[in-house]
Amino acid sequence: MTLSYTREQHPSPRSDAEREAILADPGFGNHFTDHMVTATWNRDGGWHDGRVHPFGPIAMSPAAAVLHYAQEVFEGMKAYRHEDGSVWTFRPEANAARMARSAQRLALPTLSEEDFVGSLRALVETDEAWVPAYGTGETSLYLRPFMYASEAFLGVRPAHEVTYSVIASPAGAYFTGGLTPVKLWVSEHYARAGEGGTGSAKCGGNYASSLAGQLEGIDHGCDQAVFLDSATHTYIEELGGMNLFFVTSDGRLRTPALTGSILEGITRDSILTLAKDLDLQPEEDRITIDEWKDGVASGEITEIFACGTAAVITPVGELRWDGGSAASTAGEGGGEVTRSIRSRLLDIQYGRAEDTRGWLTRLA
Ligand SMILES: *Cc1c(COP(=O)(O)O)cnc(C)c1O
């Protein structure tokens, strides 16, 4: 059955002037639109009670299972305004499929692709005025669908009552310093995921377990941490919320292979597909941290970048670890390949280049 939505308009939405002031400098994740979407699932009724309603606090029992056992998954995507005023999103069927996989791993119910995309459309239609205008750089409306165990029960088992919501947040460039290369810290003591764990599910728990490594990095003057495989601490996996790519002097575009503990980024997958257009040879394999250190020193690795929906593509500069560092491959703004992949992706998302692969879906 397809979810339908009742609509409850916000009694006092932000004024046009207030909204425009926020859209002029949204930052990332600071401001939220006037409405949100919510639907409920229970064992007997399946998904029901779809609502578009005013954005606001969620009332739940202090015994709600998510607060104790972290049974939760989420997604992250963007709505882009095109030059003709229409609003589009990028590969939502891939996000829908990933959310279903994440939900299965966390023993949560799944939502059909139709219901997932329908929930985005319901919110974006209602809050369309919050999608930044075309041509303001890299601004978009960030969409955050999430699902959690809302049942009040302290026994340990998959919840019998689950809530799904979508909130939206206008977004400027993710890294406020522009395309300044990020400094990365090799997290040698903390892993974010392990074999058989939840590393390939998009769940809050993975982020919670990445924060200590992230903090260690910040203490050492870095922006983010790189996580290695938890078994041998040898192979590069990813950052706390972004996948990694290496450009080699012989024209290869290398990224760590999906081993089960790496999140299957949709940006990652899109870049592997776009590589051929740019005469790069995409390669998914195991890459050691020593290959990174040695490759930068020998010149075999010419560029390194991180990717994900929120920050798109970010050049990676210096790598630091306990007792050493590897010089940066990236100057200000990143390398040539990094920049050309970045603009190719953005051109498709903002409707400036032809969408030959059917990656865009219209929302409003
Ligand atoms: C969401 C996420 C990514 C990036 O995925 P995209 O689909 O490209 O946004 C990478 N790593 C982790 C851990 C993530 O949660």
GROMACS .gro file of C-alpha atoms and ligand atoms in nm:
model
  379
    1MET     CA    1   0.000   0.000   0.000
    2THR     CA    2   0.130   0.345  -0.087
    3LEU     CA    3   0.166   0.594   0.199
    4SER     CA    4  -0.041   0.909   0.164
    5TYR     CA    5   0.003   1.223   0.368
    6THR     CA    6  -0.231   1.449   0.558
    7ARG     CA    7  -0.109   1.809   0.567
    8GLU     CA    8  -0.104   2.030   0.872
    9GLN     CA    9   0.027   2.375   0.782
   10HIS     CA   10   0.259   2.549   1.026
   11PRO     CA   11   0.049   2.812   1.213
   12SER     CA   12   0.338   3.061   1.213
   13PRO     CA   13   0.598   2.977   0.948
   14ARG     CA   14   0.907   3.196   0.914
   15SER     CA   15   0.837   3.516   0.718
   16ASP     CA   16   0.979   3.561   0.367
   17ALA     CA   17   1.237   3.801   0.513
   18GLU     CA   18   1.345   3.556   0.785
   19ARG     CA   19   1.376   3.273   0.535
   20GLU     CA   20   1.574   3.485   0.288
   21ALA     CA   21   1.813   3.588   0.566
   22ILE     CA   22   1.877   3.221   0.647
   23LEU     CA   23   1.915   3.124   0.280
   24ALA     CA   24   2.172   3.402   0.231
   25ASP     CA   25   2.413   3.217   0.462
   26PRO     CA   26   2.272   2.878   0.562
   27GLY     CA   27   2.591   2.701   0.675
   28PHE     CA   28   2.534   2.327   0.715
   29GLY     CA   29   2.280   2.161   0.942
   30ASN     CA   30   2.196   2.472   1.143
   31HIS     CA   31   1.854   2.569   1.012
   32PHE     CA   32   1.546   2.361   0.935
   33THR     CA   33   1.245   2.424   0.718
   34ASP     CA   34   0.896   2.490   0.856
   35HIS     CA   35   0.766   2.135   0.810
   36MET     CA   36   0.864   1.771   0.842
   37VAL     CA   37   0.723   1.435   0.737
   38THR     CA   38   0.639   1.154   0.977
   39ALA     CA   39   0.497   0.804   0.931
   40THR     CA   40   0.451   0.524   1.181
   41TRP     CA   41   0.500   0.150   1.151
   42ASN     CA   42   0.377  -0.121   1.379
   43ARG     CA   43   0.370  -0.495   1.352
   44ASP     CA   44  -0.001  -0.516   1.293
   45GLY     CA   45  -0.063  -0.214   1.073
   46GLY     CA   46   0.259  -0.182   0.870
   47TRP     CA   47   0.332   0.175   0.755
   48HIS     CA   48   0.048   0.419   0.815
   49ASP     CA   49  -0.041   0.767   0.939
   50GLY     CA   50   0.175   0.963   0.692
   51ARG     CA   51   0.174   1.330   0.789
   52VAL     CA   52   0.333   1.654   0.676
   53HIS     CA   53   0.330   1.868   0.990
   54PRO     CA   54   0.509   2.162   1.155
   55PHE     CA   55   0.877   2.102   1.234
   56GLY     CA   56   0.914   2.065   1.608
   57PRO     CA   57   1.016   1.852   1.906
   58ILE     CA   58   0.928   1.482   1.904
   59ALA     CA   59   0.736   1.359   2.206
   60MET     CA   60   0.852   1.013   2.304
   61SER     CA   61   0.879   0.792   2.605
   62PRO     CA   62   1.211   0.797   2.792
   63ALA     CA   63   1.192   0.420   2.746
   64ALA     CA   64   1.188   0.446   2.364
   65ALA     CA   65   1.421   0.169   2.246
   66VAL     CA   66   1.628   0.396   2.019
   67LEU     CA   67   1.752   0.593   2.321
   68HIS     CA   68   1.891   0.278   2.479
   69TYR     CA   69   1.982   0.040   2.199
   70ALA     CA   70   2.044   0.273   1.902
   71GLN     CA   71   1.809   0.094   1.663
   72GLU     CA   72   1.821   0.372   1.403
   73VAL     CA   73   1.917   0.432   1.038
   74PHE     CA   74   1.925   0.742   0.822
   75GLU     CA   75   1.991   0.878   0.475
   76GLY     CA   76   2.138   1.200   0.337
   77MET     CA   77   2.055   1.357   0.003
   78LYS     CA   78   1.999   1.696  -0.154
   79ALA     CA   79   1.735   1.885  -0.353
   80TYR     CA   80   1.888   2.108  -0.622
   81ARG     CA   81   1.721   2.408  -0.785
   82HIS     CA   82   1.771   2.420  -1.162
   83GLU     CA   83   1.785   2.733  -1.374
   84ASP     CA   84   1.418   2.699  -1.482
   85GLY     CA   85   1.308   2.692  -1.116
   86SER     CA   86   1.234   2.318  -1.100
   87VAL     CA   87   1.370   2.112  -0.809
   88TRP     CA   88   1.549   1.779  -0.852
   89THR     CA   89   1.723   1.514  -0.648
   90PHE     CA   90   2.007   1.278  -0.738
   91ARG     CA   91   1.968   0.897  -0.762
   92PRO     CA   92   1.696   0.870  -0.493
   93GLU     CA   93   1.633   0.507  -0.587
   94ALA     CA   94   1.989   0.431  -0.471
   95ASN     CA   95   1.920   0.601  -0.136
   96ALA     CA   96   1.590   0.412  -0.106
   97ALA     CA   97   1.767   0.080  -0.170
   98ARG     CA   98   2.045   0.164   0.074
   99MET     CA   99   1.799   0.267   0.344
  100ALA     CA  100   1.619  -0.065   0.298
  101ARG     CA  101   1.952  -0.251   0.333
  102SER     CA  102   2.046  -0.045   0.640
  103ALA     CA  103   1.703  -0.107   0.792
  104GLN     CA  104   1.736  -0.482   0.739
  105ARG     CA  105   2.076  -0.484   0.908
  106LEU     CA  106   1.933  -0.297   1.210
  107ALA     CA  107   1.621  -0.521   1.217
  108LEU     CA  108   1.394  -0.228   1.125
  109PRO     CA  109   1.106  -0.247   0.875
  110THR     CA  110   1.172  -0.140   0.517
  111LEU     CA  111   1.006   0.136   0.321
  112SER     CA  112   0.938   0.087  -0.051
  113GLU     CA  113   1.120   0.305  -0.305
  114GLU     CA  114   0.784   0.459  -0.394
  115ASP     CA  115   0.711   0.553  -0.031
  116PHE     CA  116   1.065   0.679   0.023
  117VAL     CA  117   1.062   0.908  -0.282
  118GLY     CA  118   0.700   1.005  -0.204
  119SER     CA  119   0.806   1.125   0.142
  120LEU     CA  120   1.076   1.350  -0.006
  121ARG     CA  121   0.831   1.490  -0.258
  122ALA     CA  122   0.569   1.558   0.012
  123LEU     CA  123   0.818   1.765   0.213
  124VAL     CA  124   0.983   1.947  -0.076
  125GLU     CA  125   0.646   2.041  -0.229
  126THR     CA  126   0.540   2.189   0.105
  127ASP     CA  127   0.866   2.372   0.179
  128GLU     CA  128   0.972   2.446  -0.178
  129ALA     CA  129   1.049   2.807  -0.092
  130TRP     CA  130   1.336   2.674   0.124
  131VAL     CA  131   1.523   2.532  -0.177
  132PRO     CA  132   1.791   2.795  -0.247
  133ALA     CA  133   1.775   2.976  -0.581
  134TYR     CA  134   1.977   2.851  -0.879
  135GLY     CA  135   2.311   3.012  -0.934
  136THR     CA  136   2.398   3.088  -0.575
  137GLY     CA  137   2.701   2.861  -0.584
  138GLU     CA  138   2.666   2.522  -0.425
  139THR     CA  139   2.357   2.574  -0.215
  140SER     CA  140   2.089   2.308  -0.189
  141LEU     CA  141   1.822   2.177   0.045
  142TYR     CA  142   1.974   1.888   0.239
  143LEU     CA  143   1.720   1.612   0.304
  144ARG     CA  144   1.753   1.385   0.605
  145PRO     CA  145   1.521   1.081   0.613
  146PHE     CA  146   1.560   0.874   0.933
  147MET     CA  147   1.392   0.579   1.102
  148TYR     CA  148   1.407   0.476   1.465
  149ALA     CA  149   1.267   0.238   1.727
  150SER     CA  150   1.002   0.448   1.902
  151GLU     CA  151   0.844   0.169   2.103
  152ALA     CA  152   0.861   0.219   2.482
  153PHE     CA  153   1.014  -0.112   2.584
  154LEU     CA  154   1.341  -0.195   2.758
  155GLY     CA  155   1.359  -0.559   2.662
  156VAL     CA  156   1.613  -0.634   2.392
  157ARG     CA  157   1.445  -0.728   2.064
  158PRO     CA  158   1.356  -0.546   1.740
  159ALA     CA  159   1.098  -0.279   1.819
  160HIS     CA  160   0.733  -0.341   1.737
  161GLU     CA  161   0.674   0.029   1.678
  162VAL     CA  162   0.896   0.239   1.454
  163THR     CA  163   0.886   0.601   1.338
  164TYR     CA  164   1.009   0.736   1.003
  165SER     CA  165   1.065   1.107   0.950
  166VAL     CA  166   1.217   1.344   0.698
  167ILE     CA  167   1.354   1.685   0.791
  168ALA     CA  168   1.519   1.936   0.557
  169SER     CA  169   1.797   2.187   0.609
  170PRO     CA  170   1.916   2.454   0.364
  171ALA     CA  171   2.286   2.401   0.296
  172GLY     CA  172   2.570   2.619   0.176
  173ALA     CA  173   2.916   2.480   0.103
  174TYR     CA  174   2.987   2.208   0.362
  175PHE     CA  175   3.340   2.319   0.436
  176THR     CA  176   3.329   2.688   0.509
  177GLY     CA  177   3.691   2.742   0.406
  178GLY     CA  178   3.599   2.661   0.043
  179LEU     CA  179   3.802   2.392  -0.130
  180THR     CA  180   4.084   2.399   0.121
  181PRO     CA  181   4.242   2.053   0.140
  182VAL     CA  182   4.159   1.870   0.463
  183LYS     CA  183   4.429   1.729   0.692
  184LEU     CA  184   4.362   1.370   0.793
  185TRP     CA  185   4.462   1.176   1.102
  186VAL     CA  186   4.523   0.800   1.083
  187SER     CA  187   4.311   0.648   1.359
  188GLU     CA  188   4.528   0.359   1.477
  189HIS     CA  189   4.351   0.283   1.805
  190TYR     CA  190   3.987   0.328   1.715
  191ALA     CA  191   3.794   0.156   1.436
  192ARG     CA  192   3.452   0.274   1.315
  193ALA     CA  193   3.336  -0.070   1.201
  194GLY     CA  194   3.446  -0.431   1.185
  195GLU     CA  195   3.379  -0.751   0.994
  196GLY     CA  196   3.020  -0.863   1.040
  197GLY     CA  197   2.931  -0.533   1.205
  198THR     CA  198   2.721  -0.243   1.081
  199GLY     CA  199   2.987  -0.056   0.880
  200SER     CA  200   2.797  -0.080   0.552
  201ALA     CA  201   2.468   0.033   0.710
  202LYS     CA  202   2.402   0.406   0.738
  203CYS     CA  203   2.328   0.415   1.110
  204GLY     CA  204   2.390   0.661   1.389
  205GLY     CA  205   2.589   0.403   1.584
  206ASN     CA  206   2.871   0.410   1.328
  207TYR     CA  207   2.899   0.785   1.373
  208ALA     CA  208   2.903   0.752   1.752
  209SER     CA  209   3.190   0.504   1.727
  210SER     CA  210   3.385   0.733   1.491
  211LEU     CA  211   3.384   1.037   1.721
  212ALA     CA  212   3.668   0.935   1.954
  213GLY     CA  213   3.901   0.886   1.654
  214GLN     CA  214   3.779   1.215   1.511
  215LEU     CA  215   3.858   1.393   1.840
  216GLU     CA  216   4.203   1.238   1.851
  217GLY     CA  217   4.259   1.379   1.502
  218ILE     CA  218   4.144   1.724   1.602
  219ASP     CA  219   4.382   1.711   1.900
  220HIS     CA  220   4.661   1.653   1.649
  221GLY     CA  221   4.567   1.948   1.431
  222CYS     CA  222   4.369   1.749   1.173
  223ASP     CA  223   4.018   1.801   1.035
  224GLN     CA  224   3.903   1.439   1.015
  225ALA     CA  225   4.019   1.083   1.083
  226VAL     CA  226   4.089   0.800   0.838
  227PHE     CA  227   3.976   0.462   0.963
  228LEU     CA  228   4.159   0.139   0.882
  229ASP     CA  229   4.031  -0.219   0.878
  230SER     CA  230   3.977  -0.328   1.238
  231ALA     CA  231   4.143  -0.669   1.198
  232THR     CA  232   4.491  -0.569   1.076
  233HIS     CA  233   4.496  -0.187   1.097
  234THR     CA  234   4.659  -0.195   0.756
  235TYR     CA  235   4.397  -0.133   0.490
  236ILE     CA  236   4.236   0.204   0.431
  237GLU     CA  237   3.860   0.204   0.475
  238GLU     CA  238   3.709   0.554   0.484
  239LEU     CA  239   3.653   0.869   0.689
  240GLY     CA  240   3.378   0.899   0.951
  241GLY     CA  241   3.129   1.004   0.683
  242MET     CA  242   3.307   1.010   0.346
  243ASN     CA  243   3.469   0.764   0.105
  244LEU     CA  244   3.824   0.810  -0.030
  245PHE     CA  245   3.977   0.817  -0.379
  246PHE     CA  246   4.339   0.814  -0.502
  247VAL     CA  247   4.449   0.942  -0.843
  248THR     CA  248   4.768   0.780  -0.973
  249SER     CA  249   5.029   0.911  -1.215
  250ASP     CA  250   4.936   0.637  -1.465
  251GLY     CA  251   4.572   0.747  -1.484
  252ARG     CA  252   4.400   0.516  -1.238
  253LEU     CA  253   4.127   0.624  -0.999
  254ARG     CA  254   4.154   0.393  -0.700
  255THR     CA  255   3.914   0.350  -0.410
  256PRO     CA  256   3.900   0.088  -0.132
  257ALA     CA  257   3.686  -0.211  -0.234
  258LEU     CA  258   3.360  -0.263  -0.047
  259THR     CA  259   3.448  -0.517   0.218
  260GLY     CA  260   3.132  -0.501   0.427
  261SER     CA  261   3.269  -0.251   0.676
  262ILE     CA  262   3.271   0.044   0.432
  263LEU     CA  263   2.962   0.251   0.361
  264GLU     CA  264   2.857   0.219  -0.002
  265GLY     CA  265   2.854   0.586  -0.096
  266ILE     CA  266   2.634   0.693  -0.385
  267THR     CA  267   2.882   0.969  -0.463
  268ARG     CA  268   3.155   0.700  -0.465
  269ASP     CA  269   2.955   0.487  -0.708
  270SER     CA  270   2.877   0.787  -0.931
  271ILE     CA  271   3.245   0.884  -0.945
  272LEU     CA  272   3.347   0.530  -1.045
  273THR     CA  273   3.093   0.556  -1.328
  274LEU     CA  274   3.209   0.904  -1.434
  275ALA     CA  275   3.577   0.799  -1.433
  276LYS     CA  276   3.548   0.649  -1.782
  277ASP     CA  277   3.421   0.983  -1.921
  278LEU     CA  278   3.741   1.142  -1.794
  279ASP     CA  279   3.972   0.872  -1.934
  280LEU     CA  280   4.051   0.743  -1.590
  281GLN     CA  281   4.068   0.374  -1.509
  282PRO     CA  282   3.844   0.306  -1.207
  283GLU     CA  283   3.984   0.048  -0.968
  284GLU     CA  284   3.829  -0.097  -0.651
  285ASP     CA  285   4.082  -0.289  -0.446
  286ARG     CA  286   4.248  -0.310  -0.108
  287ILE     CA  287   4.482  -0.017  -0.045
  288THR     CA  288   4.721  -0.010   0.250
  289ILE     CA  289   4.809   0.293   0.455
  290ASP     CA  290   5.175   0.235   0.359
  291GLU     CA  291   5.082   0.261  -0.009
  292TRP     CA  292   4.940   0.603   0.073
  293LYS     CA  293   5.255   0.716   0.256
  294ASP     CA  294   5.493   0.572  -0.006
  295GLY     CA  295   5.280   0.674  -0.306
  296VAL     CA  296   5.275   1.037  -0.202
  297ALA     CA  297   5.653   1.032  -0.145
  298SER     CA  298   5.729   0.866  -0.480
  299GLY     CA  299   5.482   1.073  -0.680
  300GLU     CA  300   5.280   0.766  -0.782
  301ILE     CA  301   4.977   0.914  -0.605
  302THR     CA  302   4.910   1.255  -0.754
  303GLU     CA  303   4.578   1.349  -0.591
  304ILE     CA  304   4.363   1.227  -0.302
  305PHE     CA  305   4.006   1.332  -0.235
  306ALA     CA  306   3.713   1.242  -0.010
  307CYS     CA  307   3.352   1.230  -0.127
  308GLY     CA  308   2.996   1.223   0.003
  309THR     CA  309   2.664   1.395  -0.056
  310ALA     CA  310   2.710   1.668   0.206
  311ALA     CA  311   3.056   1.790   0.104
  312VAL     CA  312   3.049   1.656  -0.257
  313ILE     CA  313   3.425   1.624  -0.319
  314THR     CA  314   3.693   1.756  -0.088
  315PRO     CA  315   4.064   1.755  -0.166
  316VAL     CA  316   4.279   1.575   0.092
  317GLY     CA  317   4.606   1.735   0.193
  318GLU     CA  318   4.847   1.617   0.458
  319LEU     CA  319   4.820   1.280   0.636
  320ARG     CA  320   4.937   1.263   0.998
  321TRP     CA  321   4.981   0.972   1.235
  322ASP     CA  322   5.138   0.900   1.570
  323GLY     CA  323   5.500   0.991   1.503
  324GLY     CA  324   5.492   1.111   1.145
  325SER     CA  325   5.327   1.279   0.852
  326ALA     CA  326   5.306   1.250   0.474
  327ALA     CA  327   5.321   1.565   0.271
  328SER     CA  328   5.016   1.699   0.093
  329THR     CA  329   4.943   1.615  -0.269
  330ALA     CA  330   4.699   1.903  -0.295
  331GLY     CA  331   4.749   2.274  -0.325
  332GLU     CA  332   4.473   2.525  -0.253
  333GLY     CA  333   4.159   2.421  -0.440
  334GLY     CA  334   4.278   2.063  -0.496
  335GLY     CA  335   4.428   1.894  -0.801
  336GLU     CA  336   4.309   1.907  -1.160
  337VAL     CA  337   4.140   1.566  -1.160
  338THR     CA  338   3.968   1.634  -0.827
  339ARG     CA  339   3.831   1.962  -0.961
  340SER     CA  340   3.715   1.819  -1.292
  341ILE     CA  341   3.529   1.527  -1.130
  342ARG     CA  342   3.375   1.769  -0.885
  343SER     CA  343   3.247   2.007  -1.149
  344ARG     CA  344   3.123   1.721  -1.366
  345LEU     CA  345   2.913   1.588  -1.079
  346LEU     CA  346   2.783   1.932  -0.979
  347ASP     CA  347   2.699   2.015  -1.343
  348ILE     CA  348   2.475   1.707  -1.362
  349GLN     CA  349   2.314   1.775  -1.023
  350TYR     CA  350   2.238   2.140  -1.106
  351GLY     CA  351   2.112   2.059  -1.457
  352ARG     CA  352   2.402   2.230  -1.638
  353ALA     CA  353   2.513   1.907  -1.809
  354GLU     CA  354   2.296   1.648  -1.979
  355ASP     CA  355   2.177   1.373  -1.745
  356THR     CA  356   2.259   1.085  -1.979
  357ARG     CA  357   2.225   0.818  -1.708
  358GLY     CA  358   1.883   0.915  -1.573
  359TRP     CA  359   2.028   1.007  -1.234
  360LEU     CA  360   1.792   1.297  -1.165
  361THR     CA  361   1.435   1.278  -1.032
  362ARG     CA  362   1.209   1.581  -1.024
  363LEU     CA  363   1.063   1.667  -0.682
  364ALA     CA  364   0.889   1.999  -0.752
  365LIG     C1  365   2.675   0.868   0.397
  365LIG     C2  366   2.814   0.820   0.411
  365LIG     C3  367   2.909   0.828   0.306
  365LIG     C4  368   2.879   0.896   0.175
  365LIG     O1  369   2.771   0.841   0.108
  365LIG     P1  370   2.698   0.923  -0.009
  365LIG     O2  371   2.589   0.834  -0.053
  365LIG     O3  372   2.799   0.950  -0.113
  365LIG     O4  373   2.649   1.050   0.055
  365LIG     C5  374   3.034   0.774   0.327
  365LIG     N1  375   3.068   0.717   0.443
  365LIG     C6  376   2.981   0.709   0.546
  365LIG     C7  377   3.025   0.643   0.672
  365LIG     C8  378   2.852   0.759   0.533
  365LIG     O5  379   2.768   0.750   0.637
   0.00000   0.00000   0.00000
